[in-house]
């Protein structure tokens, strides 16, 4: 598998949020939370005991891939991630590419059930031959907000 890009942590890690950035006291409190972190030692102890909670993350992922020197081959788009229980790969989409249509768009929504903290998410491609030239025209992985998260955003606005 060829790693194409690392997904930014801002897409899958929920950090502290500043409720009112114009209020100096709240802004100062928010900055202190950022400096202190999330207490990773406590989370790792819980995860090591196998008691870390499961949560579901949903992503909209898409890749526009252009291949050179193509003679009919299958390519696949994966998300590879590591959480507290190990490393996993999830198939996003796959397609056959040939010389007549050397470009392909691979896209889908995918849900990841993760245990504890996500350490990384990588966008990967399988099916490329050794030394084969390719070009990624577009690649994105965006977290899909749940209805509850959307409602919370509307209340804050």
XYZ file of C-alpha atoms in Angstrom:
157
model
C 0.000 0.000 0.000
C 1.233 3.459 -0.869
C 0.684 6.167 1.763
C -0.620 9.282 0.004
C -1.220 11.639 2.925
C -1.657 11.863 6.675
C -5.117 13.098 7.677
C -4.851 16.232 9.867
C -5.557 15.540 13.542
C -8.121 18.347 13.559
C -10.406 16.031 11.535
C -10.623 13.332 14.213
C -9.449 14.727 17.586
C -11.887 16.742 19.638
C -9.875 19.395 21.427
C -11.081 21.937 23.936
C -13.276 24.691 22.537
C -13.408 28.311 23.601
C -17.035 29.187 24.356
C -16.504 32.965 24.085
C -13.213 34.084 22.479
C -13.982 37.764 23.173
C -14.136 37.223 26.952
C -10.556 37.511 28.290
C -11.096 35.142 31.248
C -12.640 32.407 29.095
C -9.950 32.830 26.440
C -7.212 32.547 29.103
C -8.849 29.423 30.545
C -9.048 27.922 27.046
C -5.331 28.571 26.418
C -4.461 26.908 29.739
C -6.434 23.814 28.708
C -4.479 23.662 25.454
C -1.167 23.851 27.288
C -2.104 21.178 29.843
C -3.350 18.619 27.320
C -5.992 15.961 27.838
C -4.327 13.819 30.538
C -2.954 11.151 28.207
C -1.520 9.035 31.035
C -4.975 8.402 32.488
C -6.406 7.524 29.060
C -3.578 5.086 28.290
C -4.095 3.261 31.605
C -7.802 2.839 30.858
C -7.046 1.665 27.304
C -4.430 -0.807 28.517
C -7.052 -2.359 30.724
C -9.287 -2.812 27.645
C -11.930 -0.511 29.058
C -11.535 2.423 26.685
C -14.935 3.355 25.261
C -15.856 2.635 21.658
C -16.855 5.570 19.514
C -17.812 5.908 15.896
C -16.223 8.412 13.536
C -17.707 8.970 10.076
C -15.687 10.454 7.219
C -16.378 11.563 3.675
C -13.290 10.587 1.688
C -12.475 11.175 -1.974
C -9.476 10.873 -4.271
C -9.043 11.757 -7.936
C -6.155 9.654 -9.243
C -4.417 9.794 -12.627
C -2.192 6.887 -13.680
C 0.455 6.723 -16.394
C 1.387 3.596 -18.380
C -1.873 1.835 -17.557
C -2.832 -1.564 -18.956
C -6.038 -2.320 -17.099
C -5.457 -2.586 -13.380
C -7.472 -2.273 -10.219
C -6.682 0.454 -7.694
C -8.133 0.777 -4.207
C -8.462 3.701 -1.801
C -8.060 2.915 1.922
C -7.983 4.695 5.242
C -5.412 3.169 7.592
C -5.709 4.135 11.249
C -4.291 3.210 14.624
C -6.235 3.391 17.860
C -5.671 1.916 21.325
C -6.487 -1.602 20.099
C -4.220 -1.715 17.016
C -3.853 -0.735 13.361
C -6.695 -1.240 10.874
C -7.425 -0.549 7.204
C -10.854 0.288 5.810
C -11.661 0.139 2.092
C -13.170 3.359 0.765
C -13.573 2.481 -2.932
C -11.919 0.580 -5.760
C -12.086 0.740 -9.550
C -10.521 -0.638 -12.712
C -8.350 1.814 -14.624
C -7.309 1.324 -18.246
C -5.491 3.256 -20.964
C -8.696 4.757 -22.390
C -9.667 6.297 -19.043
C -6.455 6.674 -17.007
C -8.146 8.877 -14.369
C -10.500 7.642 -11.710
C -12.389 9.145 -8.778
C -12.634 6.949 -5.700
C -15.054 8.191 -3.058
C -17.364 7.053 -0.268
C -18.511 7.717 3.281
C -17.007 5.362 5.848
C -17.526 4.834 9.579
C -14.666 3.810 11.835
C -15.382 2.221 15.205
C -12.412 3.181 17.332
C -11.375 2.278 20.874
C -9.779 5.061 22.899
C -7.653 7.665 21.160
C -6.867 7.666 17.456
C -3.113 8.021 16.961
C -3.186 8.584 13.197
C -5.255 8.213 10.044
C -3.543 7.858 6.662
C -5.016 7.967 3.166
C -3.506 5.078 1.167
C -3.727 3.571 -2.299
C -3.282 -0.089 -3.224
C -2.843 -1.612 -6.674
C -0.050 0.604 -7.949
C 2.815 -1.264 -9.587
C 6.402 -0.763 -8.394
C 7.810 2.357 -10.065
C 4.509 3.268 -11.715
C 3.980 6.999 -12.172
C 0.783 8.496 -10.803
C -0.636 11.878 -9.881
C -3.218 12.667 -7.186
C -5.318 15.547 -8.523
C -7.486 15.843 -5.415
C -7.549 14.130 -2.022
C -9.624 14.896 1.015
C -10.894 13.216 4.146
C -13.428 15.207 6.136
C -15.257 14.251 9.307
C -19.012 14.085 8.811
C -20.803 15.849 11.624
C -23.579 14.003 13.415
C -26.996 15.617 13.779
C -26.195 16.343 17.439
C -22.945 18.140 16.527
C -24.765 20.200 13.891
C -27.450 21.168 16.420
C -24.762 22.224 18.924
C -23.108 24.425 16.279
C -26.430 26.113 15.484
C -27.023 26.857 19.181
C -23.592 28.505 19.478
C -24.091 30.659 16.380
